[in-house]
Coordinates of C-alpha atoms and ligand atoms in Angstrom, one line a residue:
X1 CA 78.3 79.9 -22.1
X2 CA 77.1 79.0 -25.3
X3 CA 75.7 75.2 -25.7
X4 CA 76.0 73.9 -29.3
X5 CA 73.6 71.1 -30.3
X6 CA 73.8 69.4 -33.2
X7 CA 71.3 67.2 -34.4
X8 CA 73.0 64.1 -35.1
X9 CA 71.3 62.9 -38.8
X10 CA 70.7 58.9 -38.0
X11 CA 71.0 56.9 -41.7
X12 CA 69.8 53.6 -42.2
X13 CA 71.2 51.6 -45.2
X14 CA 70.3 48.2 -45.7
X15 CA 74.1 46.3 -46.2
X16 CA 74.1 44.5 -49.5
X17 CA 76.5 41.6 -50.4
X18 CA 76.8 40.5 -54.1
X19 CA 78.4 37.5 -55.6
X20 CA 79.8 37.7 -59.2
X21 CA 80.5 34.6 -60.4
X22 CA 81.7 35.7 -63.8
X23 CA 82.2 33.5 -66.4
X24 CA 82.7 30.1 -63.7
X25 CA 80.6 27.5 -63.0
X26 CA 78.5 25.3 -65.5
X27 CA 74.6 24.3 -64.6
X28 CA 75.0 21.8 -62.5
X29 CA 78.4 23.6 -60.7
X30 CA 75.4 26.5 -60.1
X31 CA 73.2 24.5 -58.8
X32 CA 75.5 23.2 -56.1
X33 CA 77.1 26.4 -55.6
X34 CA 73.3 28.5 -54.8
X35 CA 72.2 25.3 -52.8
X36 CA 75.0 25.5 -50.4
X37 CA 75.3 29.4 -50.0
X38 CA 71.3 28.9 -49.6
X39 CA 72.0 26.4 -46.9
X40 CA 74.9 28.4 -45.0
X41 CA 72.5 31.7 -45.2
X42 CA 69.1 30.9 -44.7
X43 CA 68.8 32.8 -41.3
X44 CA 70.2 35.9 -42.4
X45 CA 67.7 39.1 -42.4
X46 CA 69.3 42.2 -42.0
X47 CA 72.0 42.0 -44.9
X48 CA 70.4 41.5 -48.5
X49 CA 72.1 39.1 -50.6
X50 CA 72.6 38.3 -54.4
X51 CA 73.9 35.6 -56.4
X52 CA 75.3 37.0 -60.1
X53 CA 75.4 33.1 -62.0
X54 CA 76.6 33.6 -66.1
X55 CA 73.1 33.5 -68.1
X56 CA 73.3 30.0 -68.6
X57 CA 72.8 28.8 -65.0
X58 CA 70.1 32.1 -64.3
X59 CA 67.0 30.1 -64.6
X60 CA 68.1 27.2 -62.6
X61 CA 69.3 29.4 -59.7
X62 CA 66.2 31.5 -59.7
X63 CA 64.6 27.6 -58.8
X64 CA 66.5 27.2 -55.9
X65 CA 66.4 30.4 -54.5
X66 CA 62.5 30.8 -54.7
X67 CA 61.3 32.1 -51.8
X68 CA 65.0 32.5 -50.1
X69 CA 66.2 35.5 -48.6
X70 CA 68.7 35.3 -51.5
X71 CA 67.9 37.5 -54.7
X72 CA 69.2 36.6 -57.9
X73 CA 71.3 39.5 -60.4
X74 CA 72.8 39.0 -64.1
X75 CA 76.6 40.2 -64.9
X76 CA 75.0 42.6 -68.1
X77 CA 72.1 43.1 -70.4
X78 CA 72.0 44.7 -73.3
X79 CA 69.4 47.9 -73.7
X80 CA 67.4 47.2 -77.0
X81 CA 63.9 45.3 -76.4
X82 CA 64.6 42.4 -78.7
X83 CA 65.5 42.0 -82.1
X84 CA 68.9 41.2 -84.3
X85 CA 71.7 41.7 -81.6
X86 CA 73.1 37.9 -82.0
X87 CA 74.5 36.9 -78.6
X88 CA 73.0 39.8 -76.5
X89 CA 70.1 39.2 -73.8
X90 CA 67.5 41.7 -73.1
X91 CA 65.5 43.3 -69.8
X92 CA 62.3 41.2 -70.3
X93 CA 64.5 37.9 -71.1
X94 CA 66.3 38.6 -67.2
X95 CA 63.3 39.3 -65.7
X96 CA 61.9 36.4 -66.6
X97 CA 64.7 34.3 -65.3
X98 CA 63.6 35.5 -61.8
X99 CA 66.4 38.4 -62.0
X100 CA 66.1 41.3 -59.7
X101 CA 69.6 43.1 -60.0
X102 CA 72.1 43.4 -62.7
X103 CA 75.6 44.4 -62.7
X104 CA 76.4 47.1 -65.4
X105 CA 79.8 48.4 -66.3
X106 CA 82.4 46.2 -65.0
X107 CA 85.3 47.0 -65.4
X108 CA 85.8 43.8 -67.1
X109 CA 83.4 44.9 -69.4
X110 CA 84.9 48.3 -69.8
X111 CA 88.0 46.7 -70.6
X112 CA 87.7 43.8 -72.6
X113 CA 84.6 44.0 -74.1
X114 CA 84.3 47.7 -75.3
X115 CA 81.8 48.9 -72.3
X116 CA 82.0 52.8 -72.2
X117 CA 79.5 55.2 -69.9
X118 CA 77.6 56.4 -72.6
X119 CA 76.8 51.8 -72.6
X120 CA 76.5 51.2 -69.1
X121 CA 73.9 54.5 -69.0
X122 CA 71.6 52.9 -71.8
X123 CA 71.8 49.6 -70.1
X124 CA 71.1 51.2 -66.6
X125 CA 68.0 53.3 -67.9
X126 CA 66.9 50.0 -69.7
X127 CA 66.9 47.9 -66.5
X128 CA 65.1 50.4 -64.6
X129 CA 62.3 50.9 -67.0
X130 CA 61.8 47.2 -66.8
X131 CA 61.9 47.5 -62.8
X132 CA 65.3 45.8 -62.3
X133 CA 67.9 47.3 -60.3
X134 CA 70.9 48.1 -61.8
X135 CA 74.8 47.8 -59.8
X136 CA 76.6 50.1 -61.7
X137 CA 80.4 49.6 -61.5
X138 CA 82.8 52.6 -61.3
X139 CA 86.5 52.6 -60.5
X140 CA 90.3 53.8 -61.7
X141 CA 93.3 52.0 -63.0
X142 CA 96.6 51.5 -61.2
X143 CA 97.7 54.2 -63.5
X144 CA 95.1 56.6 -62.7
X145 CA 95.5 56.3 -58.9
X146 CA 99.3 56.5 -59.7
X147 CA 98.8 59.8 -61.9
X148 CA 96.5 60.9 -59.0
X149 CA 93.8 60.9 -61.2
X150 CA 91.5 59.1 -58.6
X151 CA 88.9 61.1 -58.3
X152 CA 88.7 62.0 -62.0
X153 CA 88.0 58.9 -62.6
X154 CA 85.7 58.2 -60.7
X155 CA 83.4 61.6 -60.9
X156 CA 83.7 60.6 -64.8
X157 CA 82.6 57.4 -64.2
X158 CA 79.4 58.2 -61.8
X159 CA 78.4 61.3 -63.6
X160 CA 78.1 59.8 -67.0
X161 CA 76.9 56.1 -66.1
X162 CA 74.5 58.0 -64.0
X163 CA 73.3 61.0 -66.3
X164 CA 69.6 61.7 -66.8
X165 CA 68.3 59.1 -64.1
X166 CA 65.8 60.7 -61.6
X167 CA 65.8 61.1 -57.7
X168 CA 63.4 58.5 -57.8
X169 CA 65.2 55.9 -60.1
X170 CA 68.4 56.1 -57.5
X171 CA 65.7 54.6 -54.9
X172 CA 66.7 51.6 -57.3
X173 CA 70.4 51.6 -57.9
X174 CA 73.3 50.4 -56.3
X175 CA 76.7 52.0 -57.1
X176 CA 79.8 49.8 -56.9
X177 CA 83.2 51.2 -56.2
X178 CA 85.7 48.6 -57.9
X179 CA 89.3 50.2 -57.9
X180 CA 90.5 48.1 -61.2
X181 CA 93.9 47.4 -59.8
X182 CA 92.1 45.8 -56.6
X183 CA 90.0 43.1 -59.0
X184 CA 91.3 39.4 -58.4
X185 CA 94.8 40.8 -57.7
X186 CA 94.6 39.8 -54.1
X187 CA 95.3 43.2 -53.5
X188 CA 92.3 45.1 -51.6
X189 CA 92.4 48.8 -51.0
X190 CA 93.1 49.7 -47.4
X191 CA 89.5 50.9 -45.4
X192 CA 90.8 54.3 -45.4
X193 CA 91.0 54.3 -49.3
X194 CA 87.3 52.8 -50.0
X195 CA 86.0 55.4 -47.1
X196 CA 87.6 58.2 -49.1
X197 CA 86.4 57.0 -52.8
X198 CA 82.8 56.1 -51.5
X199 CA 82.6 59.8 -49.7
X200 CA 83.5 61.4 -52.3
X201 CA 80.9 59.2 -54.2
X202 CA 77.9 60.4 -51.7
X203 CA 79.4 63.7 -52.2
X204 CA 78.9 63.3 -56.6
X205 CA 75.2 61.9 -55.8
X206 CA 74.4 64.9 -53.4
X207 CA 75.3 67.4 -56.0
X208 CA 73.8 65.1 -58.8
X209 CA 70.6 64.5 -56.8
X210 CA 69.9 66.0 -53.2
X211 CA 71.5 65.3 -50.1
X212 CA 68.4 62.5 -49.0
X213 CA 69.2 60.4 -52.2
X214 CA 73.0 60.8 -51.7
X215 CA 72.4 59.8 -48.5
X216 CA 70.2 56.9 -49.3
X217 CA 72.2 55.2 -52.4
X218 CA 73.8 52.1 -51.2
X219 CA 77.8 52.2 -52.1
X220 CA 79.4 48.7 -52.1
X221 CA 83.4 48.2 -52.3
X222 CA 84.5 45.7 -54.5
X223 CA 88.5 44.4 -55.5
X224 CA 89.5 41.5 -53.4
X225 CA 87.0 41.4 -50.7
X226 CA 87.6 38.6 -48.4
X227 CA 86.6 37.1 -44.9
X228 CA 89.4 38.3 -43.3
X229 CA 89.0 42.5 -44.5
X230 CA 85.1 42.4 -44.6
X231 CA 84.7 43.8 -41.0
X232 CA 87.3 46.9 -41.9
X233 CA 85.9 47.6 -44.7
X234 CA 82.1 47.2 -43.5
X235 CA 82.7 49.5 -40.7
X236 CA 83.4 52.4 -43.1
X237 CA 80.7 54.9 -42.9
X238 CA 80.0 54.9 -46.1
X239 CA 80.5 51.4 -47.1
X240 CA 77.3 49.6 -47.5
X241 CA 78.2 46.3 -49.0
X242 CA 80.7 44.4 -51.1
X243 CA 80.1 43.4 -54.6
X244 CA 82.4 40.0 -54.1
X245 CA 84.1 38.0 -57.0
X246 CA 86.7 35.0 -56.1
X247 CA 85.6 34.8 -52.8
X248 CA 81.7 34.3 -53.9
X249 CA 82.6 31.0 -56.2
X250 CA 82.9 29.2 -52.9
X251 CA 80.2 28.6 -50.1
X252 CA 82.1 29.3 -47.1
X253 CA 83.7 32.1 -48.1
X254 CA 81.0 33.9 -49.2
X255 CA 79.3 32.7 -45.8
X256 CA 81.8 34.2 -44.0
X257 CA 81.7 37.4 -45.5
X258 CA 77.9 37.9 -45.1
X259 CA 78.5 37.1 -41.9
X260 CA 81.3 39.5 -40.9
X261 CA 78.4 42.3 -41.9
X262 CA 75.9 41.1 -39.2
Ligands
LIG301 P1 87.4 39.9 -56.8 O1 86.4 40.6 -57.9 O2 86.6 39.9 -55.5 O3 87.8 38.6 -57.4 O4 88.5 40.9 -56.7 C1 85.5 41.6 -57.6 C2 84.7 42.0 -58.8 O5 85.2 42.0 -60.0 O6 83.5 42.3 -58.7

């Protein structure tokens, strides 16, 4: 008889919970908002958490989250080092807000606001030679899922946001997988349909990279993430965190979803 052993490969990836408030909440509305979230998760180790405020309220939160276990991320940057871009913020101008993530290619950004890969790779380069880490955002349109265009999509996505960055760089990058069509619709896709998108993901960075990066990346879901489909969607092998939007702009919800990762 023959006996068959495989090795069974044992990954470790740290889960990482994001809010993104988007454009909500004024100074004082922030304030409150980190305070409480603070408050509600200040015994929480093993899941890494981030607040995304507008740039406005960046500074203030970075105050009250000093030495938390609660890290603080913009919503975008842009990649230049300074000079005349009127209404654009720089690396060095987040960093010195107390940022230590930003979000990059939204698809709110890529929609309304003219974001394409060829952007969000400038910006991601940018943060990283400034040692912040960048979320990178990736994910199709109703009509692209529809058209079966999916994974298209997606490969066009990660493959271009992603191009020239080193092994070493993806040590510092978080990839988000934000179908479009589940973004503040209510509507999340079911754990079956994040586990396929984020495998195929690992898949992109193992060819991209090697299989220990790939392997390594953390790949949060993002499109209606809520207390009640956390634990689904958490359970997923390769579903390593949520980057969360209308459900972060409260305390308790956002509470509850950390927690359902523990
Ligand atoms: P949502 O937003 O949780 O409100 O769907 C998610 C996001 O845009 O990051």
């Amino acid at each position: 008889m023959l006996l068959l052993v495989r090795r069974q490969k044992i990954i470790m990836r740290r889960v990482i919970i994001a809010g993104n408030w988007k454009m909500n909440k004024n100074i004082a509305e922030s304030i409150d908002l980190a305070n409480t979230v603070k408050r509600s998760l200040y015994d929480v180790e093993s899941v890494e958490i981030v607040l995304c405020p507008p740039f406005t309220s960046l500074s203030d939160v970075n105050e009250v989250l000093i030495e938390s276990n609660i890290g603080l991320g913009a919503q975008d940057v842009y990649w230049e080092k300074e000079g005349a871009f009127t209404g654009e913020v720089s690396c060095s101008m987040l960093k010195s807000a107390g940022c230590k993530y930003c979000i990059v290619g939204h698809s709110e950004r890529r929609q309304f606001f003219g974001e394409t890969n060829e952007t969000v790779n400038k910006k991601a380069k940018a943060l990283l030679a400034n040692s912040l880490k960048p979320i990178v955002c990736v994910g199709e349109k109703l009509e692209d899922r529809k058209a079966d265009k999916t994974f298209q999509v997606v490969k066009d996505h990660v493959v271009n946001s992603l191009a020239g960055l080193t092994k070493e760089d993806m040590a510092n990058v978080v990839v988000a997988y934000e179908p479009v069509w589940a973004i503040g619709t209510g509507v999340n896709a079911t754990k079956e349909q994040a586990q396929e998108v984020h495998k195929y993901i690992r898949g992109l960075l193992k060819e991209m990279f090697d299989e220990a990066t790939a392997d390594s990346v953390r790949i949060q879901y993002g499109g209606s993430v809520k207390p009640d489909n956390i634990k689904e969607l958490i359970q997923q092998e390769d579903v390593d965190g949520a980057l969360v939007g209308g459900a972060s702009l409260k305390a308790d919800p956002f509470a509850q979803i950390v927690r359902g990762c523990l």
